[in-house]
Short mmCIF file of C-alpha atoms in Angstrom, two decimals:
data_model
loop_
_atom_site.label_atom_id
_atom_site.label_comp_id
_atom_site.label_asym_id
_atom_site.label_seq_id
_atom_site.Cartn_x
_atom_site.Cartn_y
_atom_site.Cartn_z
CA MET A 1358 -1.02 -59.31 17.40
CA LYS A 1359 -2.98 -57.62 20.21
CA HIS A 1360 -0.10 -54.99 20.61
CA THR A 1361 -0.18 -54.35 16.78
CA ARG A 1362 -3.80 -53.72 17.08
CA TYR A 1363 -3.38 -51.61 20.12
CA PHE A 1364 -0.71 -49.36 18.48
CA ALA A 1365 -2.65 -49.14 15.29
CA GLY A 1366 -5.87 -47.94 17.29
CA LEU A 1367 -3.67 -45.50 19.32
CA THR A 1368 -2.14 -44.06 16.18
CA LYS A 1369 -5.58 -43.25 14.68
CA ILE A 1370 -6.53 -41.56 17.95
CA ILE A 1371 -3.55 -39.43 17.78
CA LEU A 1372 -4.13 -38.48 14.19
CA VAL A 1373 -7.78 -37.51 14.89
CA LEU A 1374 -6.59 -35.45 17.88
CA VAL A 1375 -3.96 -33.63 15.74
CA MET A 1376 -6.54 -32.81 13.01
CA ILE A 1377 -8.90 -31.43 15.72
CA THR A 1378 -6.15 -29.34 17.24
CA LEU A 1379 -5.29 -27.85 13.71
CA MET A 1380 -8.88 -27.00 13.00
CA ILE A 1381 -9.55 -25.23 16.26
CA THR A 1382 -6.10 -23.60 16.70
CA PRO A 1383 -6.04 -20.07 15.31
CA LEU A 1384 -3.24 -19.04 12.64
CA SER A 1385 -0.10 -17.66 14.26
CA ALA A 1386 1.01 -14.26 13.12
CA GLY A 1387 3.56 -16.28 10.66
CA ASP A 1388 0.88 -18.18 9.08
CA ALA A 1389 -1.73 -15.60 8.74
CA LYS A 1390 -2.84 -14.35 5.32
CA ASP A 1391 -2.02 -10.76 5.03
CA ASP A 1392 -2.91 -9.68 1.49
CA TRP A 1393 -3.02 -5.92 0.35
CA VAL A 1394 -3.59 -3.89 -2.89
CA LEU A 1395 -1.29 -1.28 -3.65
CA LEU A 1396 -2.05 1.55 -6.09
CA SER A 1397 -0.47 4.85 -6.79
CA ASP A 1398 -1.02 8.14 -8.83
CA ILE A 1399 -4.57 7.27 -9.93
CA HIS A 1400 -5.28 11.06 -10.58
CA LEU A 1401 -9.16 10.92 -10.63
CA PRO A 1402 -10.80 13.96 -12.32
CA GLY A 1403 -14.34 15.00 -11.18
CA ASP A 1404 -15.39 14.54 -14.86
CA TYR A 1405 -15.80 10.76 -15.09
CA ASP A 1406 -15.05 10.45 -18.77
CA LYS A 1407 -12.23 13.09 -18.90
CA VAL A 1408 -9.30 12.03 -20.96
CA LEU A 1409 -5.94 13.01 -19.80
CA ASN A 1410 -2.50 12.16 -21.63
CA ASN A 1411 -4.45 9.73 -23.87
CA GLN A 1412 -5.97 7.82 -20.69
CA ALA A 1413 -9.24 8.00 -18.97
CA PRO A 1414 -8.09 7.80 -15.32
CA ASN A 1415 -11.76 7.01 -14.10
CA HIS A 1416 -12.13 4.23 -16.49
CA ASN A 1417 -8.61 2.91 -15.52
CA PHE A 1418 -9.59 2.91 -11.88
CA ALA A 1419 -13.03 1.27 -12.63
CA GLN A 1420 -11.29 -1.68 -14.33
CA VAL A 1421 -8.80 -2.17 -11.65
CA ARG A 1422 -11.57 -1.92 -8.92
CA ASP A 1423 -13.59 -4.58 -10.56
CA GLU A 1424 -10.56 -6.92 -11.06
CA ILE A 1425 -9.92 -6.59 -7.46
CA LEU A 1426 -13.42 -7.14 -6.29
CA LEU A 1427 -13.78 -10.11 -8.69
CA GLY A 1428 -10.53 -11.65 -7.83
CA ASP A 1429 -9.96 -14.65 -5.94
CA PHE A 1430 -8.77 -13.04 -2.64
CA LYS A 1431 -10.26 -10.39 -0.39
CA PRO A 1432 -7.33 -7.94 0.33
CA ALA A 1433 -7.05 -6.73 4.00
CA GLY A 1434 -6.94 -3.23 2.61
CA VAL A 1435 -6.27 -0.94 -0.43
CA MET A 1436 -3.36 1.57 -0.13
CA ILE A 1437 -2.98 4.48 -2.51
CA THR A 1438 0.33 6.31 -2.40
CA GLY A 1439 -0.70 9.81 -3.38
CA ASP A 1440 -2.13 11.88 -6.20
CA VAL A 1441 -5.48 10.33 -5.70
CA VAL A 1442 -7.15 13.20 -7.80
CA PHE A 1443 -6.34 15.36 -10.68
CA LEU A 1444 -3.94 18.36 -10.75
CA GLN A 1445 -5.42 20.76 -8.45
CA GLY A 1446 -7.50 18.71 -5.92
CA GLU A 1447 -10.78 20.33 -6.63
CA ALA A 1448 -13.74 19.46 -4.40
CA ASP A 1449 -15.56 17.87 -7.37
CA ASP A 1450 -12.65 15.57 -7.84
CA TYR A 1451 -12.85 14.19 -4.28
CA ARG A 1452 -16.60 13.67 -4.82
CA THR A 1453 -15.99 11.36 -7.78
CA LEU A 1454 -13.13 9.71 -5.67
CA ALA A 1455 -15.61 8.92 -3.00
CA LYS A 1456 -18.08 7.29 -5.40
CA GLN A 1457 -15.34 5.38 -6.92
CA LEU A 1458 -14.32 3.94 -3.60
CA GLU A 1459 -17.78 2.96 -2.47
CA PRO A 1460 -17.65 -0.44 -3.77
CA PHE A 1461 -14.74 -1.21 -1.61
CA SER A 1462 -16.47 -0.05 1.51
CA GLU A 1463 -19.73 -1.93 0.63
CA THR A 1464 -17.65 -5.24 0.59
CA GLY A 1465 -15.81 -4.34 3.88
CA ILE A 1466 -12.48 -3.54 2.28
CA SER A 1467 -10.62 -0.37 3.89
CA VAL A 1468 -9.05 2.10 1.62
CA TYR A 1469 -6.05 4.40 2.71
CA PRO A 1470 -5.53 7.12 0.29
CA LEU A 1471 -2.33 9.10 1.17
CA LEU A 1472 -1.80 12.61 -0.16
CA GLY A 1473 0.50 13.64 -2.95
CA ASN A 1474 1.59 17.07 -4.43
CA HIS A 1475 -1.55 17.23 -6.60
CA ASP A 1476 -3.97 16.62 -3.60
CA ASN A 1477 -5.65 19.31 -1.60
CA TYR A 1478 -5.67 18.66 2.12
CA GLU A 1479 -8.96 20.72 2.89
CA ASN A 1480 -10.84 19.21 0.06
CA PHE A 1481 -9.72 15.64 0.98
CA ALA A 1482 -10.67 16.01 4.63
CA VAL A 1483 -14.20 16.92 3.80
CA ASN A 1484 -14.88 13.30 2.68
CA ALA A 1485 -12.63 11.78 5.51
CA GLU A 1486 -15.41 9.71 6.92
CA LYS A 1487 -15.35 7.72 3.66
CA TYR A 1488 -11.79 6.95 4.04
CA ALA A 1489 -9.89 4.55 6.41
CA ILE A 1490 -7.77 7.43 7.64
CA LYS A 1491 -10.36 9.46 9.74
CA ASP A 1492 -8.77 10.94 12.94
CA THR A 1493 -5.31 11.91 12.18
CA PRO A 1494 -2.86 12.29 15.07
CA VAL A 1495 -0.82 14.95 13.27
CA LYS A 1496 -2.39 18.33 12.73
CA GLY A 1497 -2.53 18.93 9.01
CA LYS A 1498 -1.41 15.58 7.86
CA GLN A 1499 -3.19 12.39 7.08
CA VAL A 1500 -1.24 9.75 8.83
CA ALA A 1501 -2.03 6.34 10.40
CA VAL A 1502 -0.49 3.20 11.94
CA VAL A 1503 -2.18 0.09 10.88
CA GLU A 1504 -1.17 -3.16 12.55
CA THR A 1505 -1.26 -6.43 10.45
CA PRO A 1506 -0.55 -10.05 11.22
CA ASN A 1507 2.88 -9.91 9.80
CA ALA A 1508 4.05 -6.23 9.82
CA ASN A 1509 2.99 -2.64 10.85
CA TRP A 1510 2.17 -0.22 8.01
CA PHE A 1511 3.07 3.53 8.65
CA PHE A 1512 1.05 5.79 6.37
CA LEU A 1513 2.76 9.03 5.96
CA ASP A 1514 1.81 12.40 4.31
CA SER A 1515 4.29 14.12 2.22
CA HIS A 1516 2.06 16.73 0.70
CA ILE A 1517 3.08 20.45 1.17
CA ASN A 1518 0.86 22.52 -1.01
CA THR A 1519 -1.27 21.60 -4.06
CA GLY A 1520 0.83 21.92 -7.28
CA THR A 1521 4.20 22.02 -5.49
CA GLY A 1522 6.20 19.10 -6.83
CA ALA A 1523 8.43 18.60 -3.72
CA GLY A 1524 7.31 16.74 -0.59
CA LEU A 1525 7.91 17.54 2.99
CA LEU A 1526 6.89 15.34 6.08
CA GLY A 1527 7.58 18.06 8.53
CA ASP A 1528 9.08 17.92 12.11
CA ALA A 1529 5.66 17.07 13.72
CA GLN A 1530 5.19 14.09 11.51
CA LEU A 1531 8.78 12.85 12.14
CA LEU A 1532 8.47 13.18 15.83
CA TRP A 1533 5.18 11.04 15.67
CA LEU A 1534 6.96 8.71 13.44
CA ALA A 1535 9.83 8.05 15.65
CA ASP A 1536 7.75 7.84 18.72
CA GLU A 1537 5.23 5.13 17.03
CA LEU A 1538 8.13 3.05 15.87
CA ASP A 1539 9.65 3.15 19.29
CA LYS A 1540 6.44 1.57 20.56
CA ARG A 1541 6.49 -0.98 17.89
CA ALA A 1542 9.96 -2.60 17.82
CA ASP A 1543 8.86 -6.20 17.80
CA LYS A 1544 7.32 -6.41 14.30
CA PRO A 1545 8.58 -5.52 10.75
CA ALA A 1546 7.56 -1.78 9.70
CA ILE A 1547 6.54 -0.86 6.10
CA LEU A 1548 6.48 2.88 5.60
CA ALA A 1549 4.59 4.40 2.76
CA ALA A 1550 4.16 8.05 1.50
CA HIS A 1551 4.02 9.72 -1.92
CA HIS A 1552 7.37 11.19 -2.60
CA ASN A 1553 10.57 9.51 -3.85
CA LEU A 1554 13.78 10.01 -1.98
CA ASP A 1555 16.05 10.73 -5.09
CA PRO A 1556 17.89 14.11 -5.01
CA GLY A 1557 16.04 16.89 -6.79
CA LYS A 1558 13.44 19.46 -6.24
CA GLY A 1559 10.54 17.06 -6.81
CA SER A 1560 11.70 14.63 -4.12
CA LEU A 1561 11.07 14.60 -0.28
CA GLN A 1562 12.86 17.68 1.10
CA ASP A 1563 13.41 16.66 4.55
CA GLU A 1564 14.72 13.21 3.51
CA PRO A 1565 17.87 13.55 5.76
CA LYS A 1566 15.88 13.64 8.80
CA PHE A 1567 13.55 11.10 7.67
CA TRP A 1568 16.27 8.63 6.73
CA GLY A 1569 18.04 9.13 10.08
CA ILE A 1570 14.81 7.76 11.80
CA VAL A 1571 14.61 4.98 9.29
CA LYS A 1572 18.27 3.92 9.74
CA SER A 1573 17.94 4.06 13.70
CA HIS A 1574 14.94 1.73 13.74
CA LYS A 1575 15.98 -1.60 12.47
CA GLN A 1576 12.34 -2.95 12.18
CA VAL A 1577 11.94 -0.68 9.19
CA LYS A 1578 12.20 -2.91 6.29
CA ALA A 1579 10.68 -1.08 3.27
CA TYR A 1580 9.63 2.30 2.01
CA ILE A 1581 6.90 2.34 -0.67
CA TYR A 1582 6.12 5.30 -2.63
CA GLY A 1583 4.78 6.71 -6.03
CA HIS A 1584 5.30 10.15 -7.68
CA THR A 1585 7.55 9.28 -10.54
CA HIS A 1586 5.22 7.01 -12.36
CA ILE A 1587 7.99 4.34 -12.67
CA TYR A 1588 7.90 0.77 -11.41
CA ARG A 1589 11.18 0.01 -10.05
CA ALA A 1590 12.98 -1.16 -6.72
CA SER A 1591 16.41 -0.57 -5.04
CA VAL A 1592 18.00 -1.08 -1.75
CA ARG A 1593 19.58 1.51 0.71
CA ASP A 1594 21.00 0.55 4.03
CA ASP A 1595 19.37 -2.79 3.91
CA VAL A 1596 15.87 -1.14 3.40
CA HIS A 1597 13.97 -1.87 0.24
CA LEU A 1598 12.84 1.20 -1.71
CA ILE A 1599 9.76 0.28 -3.79
CA ASN A 1600 8.44 2.68 -6.34
CA LEU A 1601 4.82 1.72 -7.36
CA PRO A 1602 3.63 2.02 -11.06
CA ALA A 1603 0.97 4.79 -11.76
CA LEU A 1604 -2.52 3.97 -12.72
CA ALA A 1605 -3.54 7.13 -14.47
CA TRP A 1606 -1.01 7.62 -17.20
CA ARG A 1607 2.75 7.08 -17.92
CA PHE A 1608 5.59 9.39 -18.60
CA ASP A 1609 7.42 6.81 -20.53
CA ASP A 1610 5.70 4.57 -22.90
CA VAL A 1611 7.74 1.44 -21.63
CA GLN A 1612 6.37 1.79 -18.14
CA PRO A 1613 3.28 -0.42 -17.11
CA LEU A 1614 0.12 1.06 -15.78
CA GLY A 1615 -1.76 -1.03 -13.25
CA TRP A 1616 -2.00 -2.35 -9.53
CA THR A 1617 0.21 -4.38 -7.27
CA GLU A 1618 -0.98 -7.31 -5.29
CA ALA A 1619 1.11 -7.51 -2.11
CA ALA A 1620 1.59 -10.45 0.23
CA ILE A 1621 3.23 -9.58 3.53
CA LYS A 1622 5.14 -12.59 4.76
CA PRO A 1623 6.88 -12.95 8.19
CA ASN A 1624 10.16 -12.56 6.35
CA GLY A 1625 9.51 -10.29 3.52
CA LEU A 1626 6.98 -9.06 0.92
CA GLU A 1627 5.75 -10.43 -2.44
CA LEU A 1628 4.56 -8.20 -5.08
CA LYS A 1629 2.56 -9.24 -8.15
CA LEU A 1630 1.94 -6.64 -10.78
CA HIS A 1631 -1.46 -6.56 -12.74
CA THR A 1632 -1.13 -4.25 -15.77
CA LEU A 1633 -4.12 -2.56 -17.35
CA ASP A 1634 -2.88 -4.00 -20.69
CA LYS A 1635 -2.94 -7.79 -20.24
CA ASN A 1636 -0.62 -8.08 -23.08
CA HIS A 1637 2.12 -5.90 -21.31
CA PRO A 1638 5.41 -7.81 -20.73
CA LYS A 1639 5.30 -6.92 -17.21
CA ASN A 1640 1.65 -8.43 -16.57
CA ASN A 1641 1.85 -10.92 -13.73
CA ASP A 1642 5.47 -9.93 -12.85
CA VAL A 1643 6.32 -11.27 -9.34
CA ARG A 1644 8.96 -9.74 -7.25
CA THR A 1645 10.12 -10.84 -3.72
CA PHE A 1646 11.73 -8.72 -1.26
CA GLU A 1647 13.16 -10.48 1.63
CA TRP A 1648 13.78 -8.54 4.79
CA LEU A 1649 17.55 -7.78 5.01
CA ARG A 1650 17.89 -6.62 8.57
#
């Protein structure tokens, strides 16, 4: 009987110690919460109420921003894969963009806007202090590496000239990318830029050089992009290619408009689509992308 009481007491002590250990031990990289918001092609004009293609881009963005800020999770960051303003990247467009992003910064959420073919590098850079990408390591390009608990983001700049449909990373950026990947071989890498890789004059023109770097760095697991205003996904050489939906307007009425909630896991990426129209059949669509190499 004494032995029974002794072991029962010892078991309670062990359970208490285990609970205390769990409470004071920090989350490992594999357990850490790593949630992001992904947006693309928001096309904000300087005129807040301007209607384009039967959509009011600023109103769309404000709706999404409020959904995110009032949601049940605080994202580690917001990434926008290019075409953050209207067609010619006017200075007034970027002033409106800065105002639209203020509520995020006020709540401590970093925003990483990437450049697309409708952006203007000079006008964008004027408000650089309002964005998370401030001191770019590649001259003339807005690029950054952001390390998260479960992966490393590589934010790239495929902008050439305002209004030019095609994209170009350029040799300097590609050298930087290869070097930064070499330094971070121990964690999955997710690359993001504006342009698609499909053959054609509106795609990434130095895609062969870019893809050579991707293939030779096995930690690259996914490439996320915008530009086409299509929500789709494919696989190339065991790398996920994820095309984010637009927010401003659609080219095809079947396509959704909205934002994507991204949960980075140790072994993959889970995306949940939130459409502007809550009756859209793709609203709350969840896609899981397991790392393939």
